[in-house]
XYZ file of N, CA, C and O in Angstrom:
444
model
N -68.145 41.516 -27.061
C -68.010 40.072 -27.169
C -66.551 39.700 -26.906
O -65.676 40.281 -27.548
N -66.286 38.924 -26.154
C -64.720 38.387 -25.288
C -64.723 37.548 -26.463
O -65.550 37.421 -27.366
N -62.923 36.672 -26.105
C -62.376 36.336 -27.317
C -62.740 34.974 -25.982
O -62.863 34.984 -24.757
N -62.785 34.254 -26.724
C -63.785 32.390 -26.675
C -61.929 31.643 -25.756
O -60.950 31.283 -26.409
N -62.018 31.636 -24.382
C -60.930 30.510 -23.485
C -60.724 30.042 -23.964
O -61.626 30.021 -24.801
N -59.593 29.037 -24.376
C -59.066 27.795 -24.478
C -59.308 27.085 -23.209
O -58.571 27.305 -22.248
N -60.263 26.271 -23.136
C -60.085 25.374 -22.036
C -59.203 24.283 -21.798
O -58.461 24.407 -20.824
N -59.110 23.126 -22.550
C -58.394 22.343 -22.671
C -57.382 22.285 -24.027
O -57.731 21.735 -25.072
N -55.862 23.050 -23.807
C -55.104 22.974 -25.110
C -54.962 21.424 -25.768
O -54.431 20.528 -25.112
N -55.472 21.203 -27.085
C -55.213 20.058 -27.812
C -53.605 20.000 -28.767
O -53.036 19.033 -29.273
N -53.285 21.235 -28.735
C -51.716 20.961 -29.150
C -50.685 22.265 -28.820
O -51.000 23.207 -28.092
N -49.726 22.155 -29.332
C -48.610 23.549 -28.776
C -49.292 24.767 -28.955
O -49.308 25.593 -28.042
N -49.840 24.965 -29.996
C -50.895 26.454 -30.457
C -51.541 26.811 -29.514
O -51.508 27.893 -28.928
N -52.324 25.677 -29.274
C -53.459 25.736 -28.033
C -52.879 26.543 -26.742
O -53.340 27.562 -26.228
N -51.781 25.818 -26.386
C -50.769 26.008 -25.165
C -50.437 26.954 -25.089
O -50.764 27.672 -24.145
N -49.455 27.442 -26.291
C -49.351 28.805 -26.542
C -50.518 30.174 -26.307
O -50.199 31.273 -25.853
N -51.799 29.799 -26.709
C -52.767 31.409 -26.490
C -53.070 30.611 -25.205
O -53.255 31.386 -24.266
N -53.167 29.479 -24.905
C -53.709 29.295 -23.039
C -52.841 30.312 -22.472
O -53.225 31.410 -22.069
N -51.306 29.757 -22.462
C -50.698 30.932 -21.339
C -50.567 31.900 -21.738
O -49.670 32.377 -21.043
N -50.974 32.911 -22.737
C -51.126 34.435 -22.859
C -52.366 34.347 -22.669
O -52.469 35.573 -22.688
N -53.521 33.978 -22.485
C -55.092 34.139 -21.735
C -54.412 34.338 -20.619
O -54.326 35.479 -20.165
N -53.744 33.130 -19.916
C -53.176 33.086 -18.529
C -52.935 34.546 -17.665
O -53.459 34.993 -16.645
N -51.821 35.091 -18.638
C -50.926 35.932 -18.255
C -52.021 37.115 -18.269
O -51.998 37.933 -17.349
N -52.792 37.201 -19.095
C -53.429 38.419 -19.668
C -54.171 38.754 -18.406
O -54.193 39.904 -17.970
N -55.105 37.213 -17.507
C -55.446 37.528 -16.532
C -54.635 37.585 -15.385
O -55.170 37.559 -14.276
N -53.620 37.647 -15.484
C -52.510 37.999 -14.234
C -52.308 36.782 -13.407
O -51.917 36.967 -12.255
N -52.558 35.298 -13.905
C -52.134 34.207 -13.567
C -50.774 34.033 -14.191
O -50.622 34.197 -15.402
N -49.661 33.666 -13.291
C -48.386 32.980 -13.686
C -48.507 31.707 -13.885
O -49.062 30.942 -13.097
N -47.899 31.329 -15.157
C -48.114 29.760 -14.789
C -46.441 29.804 -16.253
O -45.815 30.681 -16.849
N -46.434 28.461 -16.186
C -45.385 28.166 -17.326
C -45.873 27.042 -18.746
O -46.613 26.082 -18.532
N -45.503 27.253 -19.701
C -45.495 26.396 -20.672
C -45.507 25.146 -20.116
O -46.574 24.593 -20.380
N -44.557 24.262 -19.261
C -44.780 23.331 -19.022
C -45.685 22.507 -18.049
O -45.826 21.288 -17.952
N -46.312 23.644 -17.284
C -47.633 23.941 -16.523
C -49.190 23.424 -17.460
O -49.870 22.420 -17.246
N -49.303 23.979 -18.002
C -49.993 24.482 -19.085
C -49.975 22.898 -19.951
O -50.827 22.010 -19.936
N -48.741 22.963 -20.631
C -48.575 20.956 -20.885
C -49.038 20.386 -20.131
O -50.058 19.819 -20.521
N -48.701 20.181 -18.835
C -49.527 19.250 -17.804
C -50.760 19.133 -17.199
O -51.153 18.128 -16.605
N -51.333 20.097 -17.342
C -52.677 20.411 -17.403
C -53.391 19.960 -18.456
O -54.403 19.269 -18.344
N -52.779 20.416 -19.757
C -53.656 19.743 -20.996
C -53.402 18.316 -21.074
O -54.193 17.667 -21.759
N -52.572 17.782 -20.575
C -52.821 16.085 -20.619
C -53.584 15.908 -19.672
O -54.676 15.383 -19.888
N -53.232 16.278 -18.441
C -54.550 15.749 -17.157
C -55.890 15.835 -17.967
O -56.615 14.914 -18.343
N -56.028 17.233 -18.140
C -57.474 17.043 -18.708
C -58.236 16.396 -19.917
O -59.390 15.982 -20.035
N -57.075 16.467 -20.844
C -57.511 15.839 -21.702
C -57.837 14.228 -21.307
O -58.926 13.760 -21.640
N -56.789 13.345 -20.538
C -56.994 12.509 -20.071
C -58.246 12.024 -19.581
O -58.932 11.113 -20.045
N -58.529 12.992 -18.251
C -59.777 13.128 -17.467
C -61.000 12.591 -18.471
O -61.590 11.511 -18.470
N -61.198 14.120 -19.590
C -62.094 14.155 -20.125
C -62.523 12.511 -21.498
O -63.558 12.175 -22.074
N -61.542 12.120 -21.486
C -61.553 10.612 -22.942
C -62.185 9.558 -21.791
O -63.094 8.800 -22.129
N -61.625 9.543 -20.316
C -62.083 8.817 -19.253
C -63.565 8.520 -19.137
O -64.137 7.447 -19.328
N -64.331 10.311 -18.601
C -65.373 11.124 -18.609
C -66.388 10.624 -20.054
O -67.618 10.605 -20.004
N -65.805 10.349 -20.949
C -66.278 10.330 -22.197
C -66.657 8.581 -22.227
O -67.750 8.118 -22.551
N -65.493 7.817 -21.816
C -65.900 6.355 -22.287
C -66.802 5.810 -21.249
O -67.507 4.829 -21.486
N -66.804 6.446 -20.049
C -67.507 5.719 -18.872
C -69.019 6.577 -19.093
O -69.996 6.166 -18.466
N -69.148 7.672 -19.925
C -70.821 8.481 -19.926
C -71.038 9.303 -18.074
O -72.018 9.475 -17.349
N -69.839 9.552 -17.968
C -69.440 10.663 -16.658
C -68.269 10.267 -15.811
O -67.421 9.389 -15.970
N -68.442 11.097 -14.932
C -67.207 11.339 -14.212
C -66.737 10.105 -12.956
O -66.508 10.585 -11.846
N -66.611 8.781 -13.080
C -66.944 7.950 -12.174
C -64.899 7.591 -11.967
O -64.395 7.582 -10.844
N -64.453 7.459 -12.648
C -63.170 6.842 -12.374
C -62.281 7.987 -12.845
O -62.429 8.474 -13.966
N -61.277 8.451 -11.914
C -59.934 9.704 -12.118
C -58.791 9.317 -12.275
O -58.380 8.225 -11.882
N -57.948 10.394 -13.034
C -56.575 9.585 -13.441
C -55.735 10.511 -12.845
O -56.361 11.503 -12.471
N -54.408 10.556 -12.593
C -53.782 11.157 -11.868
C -51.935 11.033 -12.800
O -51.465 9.925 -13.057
N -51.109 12.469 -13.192
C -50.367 12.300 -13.955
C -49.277 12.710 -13.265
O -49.126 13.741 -12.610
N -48.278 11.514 -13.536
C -47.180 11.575 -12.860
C -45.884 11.925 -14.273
O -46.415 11.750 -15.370
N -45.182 12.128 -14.322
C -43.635 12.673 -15.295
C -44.036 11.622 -16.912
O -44.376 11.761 -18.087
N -43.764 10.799 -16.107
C -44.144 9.141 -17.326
C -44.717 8.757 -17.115
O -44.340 7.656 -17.517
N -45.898 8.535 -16.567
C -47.259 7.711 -16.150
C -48.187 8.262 -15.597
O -48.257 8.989 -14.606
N -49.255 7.685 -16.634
C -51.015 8.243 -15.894
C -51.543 7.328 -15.271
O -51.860 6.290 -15.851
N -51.757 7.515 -13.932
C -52.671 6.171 -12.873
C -54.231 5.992 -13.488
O -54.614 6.975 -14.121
N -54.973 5.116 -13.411
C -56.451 5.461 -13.221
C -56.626 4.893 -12.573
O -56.355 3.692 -12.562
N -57.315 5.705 -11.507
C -58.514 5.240 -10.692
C -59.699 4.275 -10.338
O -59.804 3.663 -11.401
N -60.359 3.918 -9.761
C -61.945 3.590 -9.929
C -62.273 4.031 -8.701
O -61.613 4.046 -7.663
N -63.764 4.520 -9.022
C -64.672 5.051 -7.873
C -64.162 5.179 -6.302
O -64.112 6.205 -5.624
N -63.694 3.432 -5.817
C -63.050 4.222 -4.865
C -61.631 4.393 -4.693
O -61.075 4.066 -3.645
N -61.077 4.845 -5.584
C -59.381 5.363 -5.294
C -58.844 4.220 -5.612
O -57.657 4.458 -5.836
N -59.058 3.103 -5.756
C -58.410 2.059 -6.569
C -57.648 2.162 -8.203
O -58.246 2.456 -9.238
N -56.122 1.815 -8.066
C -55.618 2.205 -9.260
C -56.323 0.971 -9.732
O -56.611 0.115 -8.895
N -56.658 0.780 -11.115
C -57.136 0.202 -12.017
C -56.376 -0.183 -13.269
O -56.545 -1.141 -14.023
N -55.048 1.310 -13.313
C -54.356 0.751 -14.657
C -53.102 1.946 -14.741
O -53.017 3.003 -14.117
N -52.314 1.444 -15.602
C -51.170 2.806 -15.366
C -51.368 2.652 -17.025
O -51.823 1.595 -17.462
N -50.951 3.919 -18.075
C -50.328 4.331 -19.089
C -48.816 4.794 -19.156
O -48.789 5.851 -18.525
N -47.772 4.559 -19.537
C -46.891 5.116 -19.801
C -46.501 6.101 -21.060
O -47.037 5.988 -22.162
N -45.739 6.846 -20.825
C -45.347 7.704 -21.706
C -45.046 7.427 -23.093
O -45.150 6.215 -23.283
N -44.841 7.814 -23.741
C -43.955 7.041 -25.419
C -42.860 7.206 -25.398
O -42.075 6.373 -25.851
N -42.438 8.493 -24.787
C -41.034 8.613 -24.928
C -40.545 8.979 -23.058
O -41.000 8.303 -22.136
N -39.711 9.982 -22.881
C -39.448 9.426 -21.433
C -40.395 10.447 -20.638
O -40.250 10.444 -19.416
N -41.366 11.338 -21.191
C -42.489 11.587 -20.837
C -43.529 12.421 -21.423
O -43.575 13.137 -22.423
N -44.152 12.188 -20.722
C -45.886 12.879 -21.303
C -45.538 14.207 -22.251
O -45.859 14.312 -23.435
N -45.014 14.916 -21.688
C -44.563 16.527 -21.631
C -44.017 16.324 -23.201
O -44.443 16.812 -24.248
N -42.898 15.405 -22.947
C -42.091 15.165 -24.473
C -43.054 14.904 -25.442
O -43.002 15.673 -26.401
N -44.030 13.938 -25.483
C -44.892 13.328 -26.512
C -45.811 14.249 -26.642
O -46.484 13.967 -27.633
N -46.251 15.393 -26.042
C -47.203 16.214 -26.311
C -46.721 17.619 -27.057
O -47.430 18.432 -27.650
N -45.301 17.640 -26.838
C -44.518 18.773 -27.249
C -44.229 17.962 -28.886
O -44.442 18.577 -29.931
N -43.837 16.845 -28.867
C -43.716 16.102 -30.423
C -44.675 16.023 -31.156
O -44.541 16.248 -32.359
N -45.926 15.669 -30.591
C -47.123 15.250 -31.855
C -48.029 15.167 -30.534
O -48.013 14.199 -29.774
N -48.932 16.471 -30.338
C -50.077 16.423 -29.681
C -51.268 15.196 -29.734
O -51.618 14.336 -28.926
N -51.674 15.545 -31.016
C -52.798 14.877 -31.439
C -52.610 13.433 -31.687
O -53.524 12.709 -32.083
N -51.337 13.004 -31.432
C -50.793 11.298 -31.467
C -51.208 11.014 -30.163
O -51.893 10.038 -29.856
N -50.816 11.822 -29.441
C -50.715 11.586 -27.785
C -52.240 11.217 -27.150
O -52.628 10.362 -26.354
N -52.818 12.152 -27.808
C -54.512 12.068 -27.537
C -55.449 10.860 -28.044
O -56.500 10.394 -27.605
N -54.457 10.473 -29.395
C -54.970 8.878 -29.760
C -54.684 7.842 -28.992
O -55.488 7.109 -28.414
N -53.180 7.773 -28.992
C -52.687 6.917 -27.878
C -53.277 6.769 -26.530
O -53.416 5.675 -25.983
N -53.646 7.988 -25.969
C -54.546 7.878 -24.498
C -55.532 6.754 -24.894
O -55.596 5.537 -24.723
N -56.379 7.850 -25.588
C -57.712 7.240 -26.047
C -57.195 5.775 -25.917
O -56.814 5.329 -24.835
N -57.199 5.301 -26.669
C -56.917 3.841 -26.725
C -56.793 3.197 -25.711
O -57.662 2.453 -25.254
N -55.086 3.513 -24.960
C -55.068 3.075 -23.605
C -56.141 3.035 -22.866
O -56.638 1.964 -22.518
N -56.612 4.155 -22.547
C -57.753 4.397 -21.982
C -59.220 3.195 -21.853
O -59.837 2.692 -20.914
N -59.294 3.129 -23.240
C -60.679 2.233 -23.939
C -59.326 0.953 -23.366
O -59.900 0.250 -22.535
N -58.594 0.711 -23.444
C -58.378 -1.012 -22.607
C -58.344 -1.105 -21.378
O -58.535 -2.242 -20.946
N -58.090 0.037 -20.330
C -58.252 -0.159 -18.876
C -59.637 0.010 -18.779
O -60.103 -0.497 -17.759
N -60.499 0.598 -19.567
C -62.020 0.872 -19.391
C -62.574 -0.677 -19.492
O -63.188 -1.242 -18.587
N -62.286 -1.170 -20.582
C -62.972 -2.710 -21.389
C -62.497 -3.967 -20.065
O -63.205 -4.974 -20.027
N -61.281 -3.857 -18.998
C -61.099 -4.204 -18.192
C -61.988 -4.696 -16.854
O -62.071 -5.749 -16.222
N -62.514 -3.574 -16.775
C -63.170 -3.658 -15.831
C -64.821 -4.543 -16.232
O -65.655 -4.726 -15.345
């Protein structure tokens, strides 16, 4: 019985055994790799979650998450809390994931 992926890290811990899974399988990647990934996805997935599938994508830039709609239309930007994503997820993960959320649920209620 294998030890259970981290798919999407929800805070530094997370991040931390992601990139030793990483490494273990002989993927290089970096801590701050690994950060940016777990916001994309986490992002993705609160998106994925309020719309009941995968219809509108967000795209993460240093300090700002775009969203999408269906066809490639930005719809809404989020900014960072502090001077970026990376920072606020390295400070208080699980703040960061509320804060989306939220954002999120007002560019969603937008449309």
């Amino acid at each position: 019985m294998g030890v259970l992926m981290i798919q999407i890290p929800q805070d530094m811990t997370e991040v931390k055994v992601k990139l030793a899974q990483l490494e273990e399988l002989g993927h290089e990647s970096t801590e701050a790799q690994v950060i940016f990934e777990a916001i994309s996805d986490n992002a993705q997935a609160i998106l994925d979650e309020k719309l009941e599938g995968h219809y509108y994508s967000c795209a993460l830039d240093k300090d700002t998450l775009t969203v999408y709609d269906v066809i490639q239309k930005p719809i809404g930007k989020i900014k960072a809390q502090s001077h970026s994503f990376e920072e606020d997820f390295r400070q208080n993960a699980p703040q960061l994931l509320m804060y989306l959320d939220q954002q999120i649920q007002k560019i969603v209620n937008q449309r």
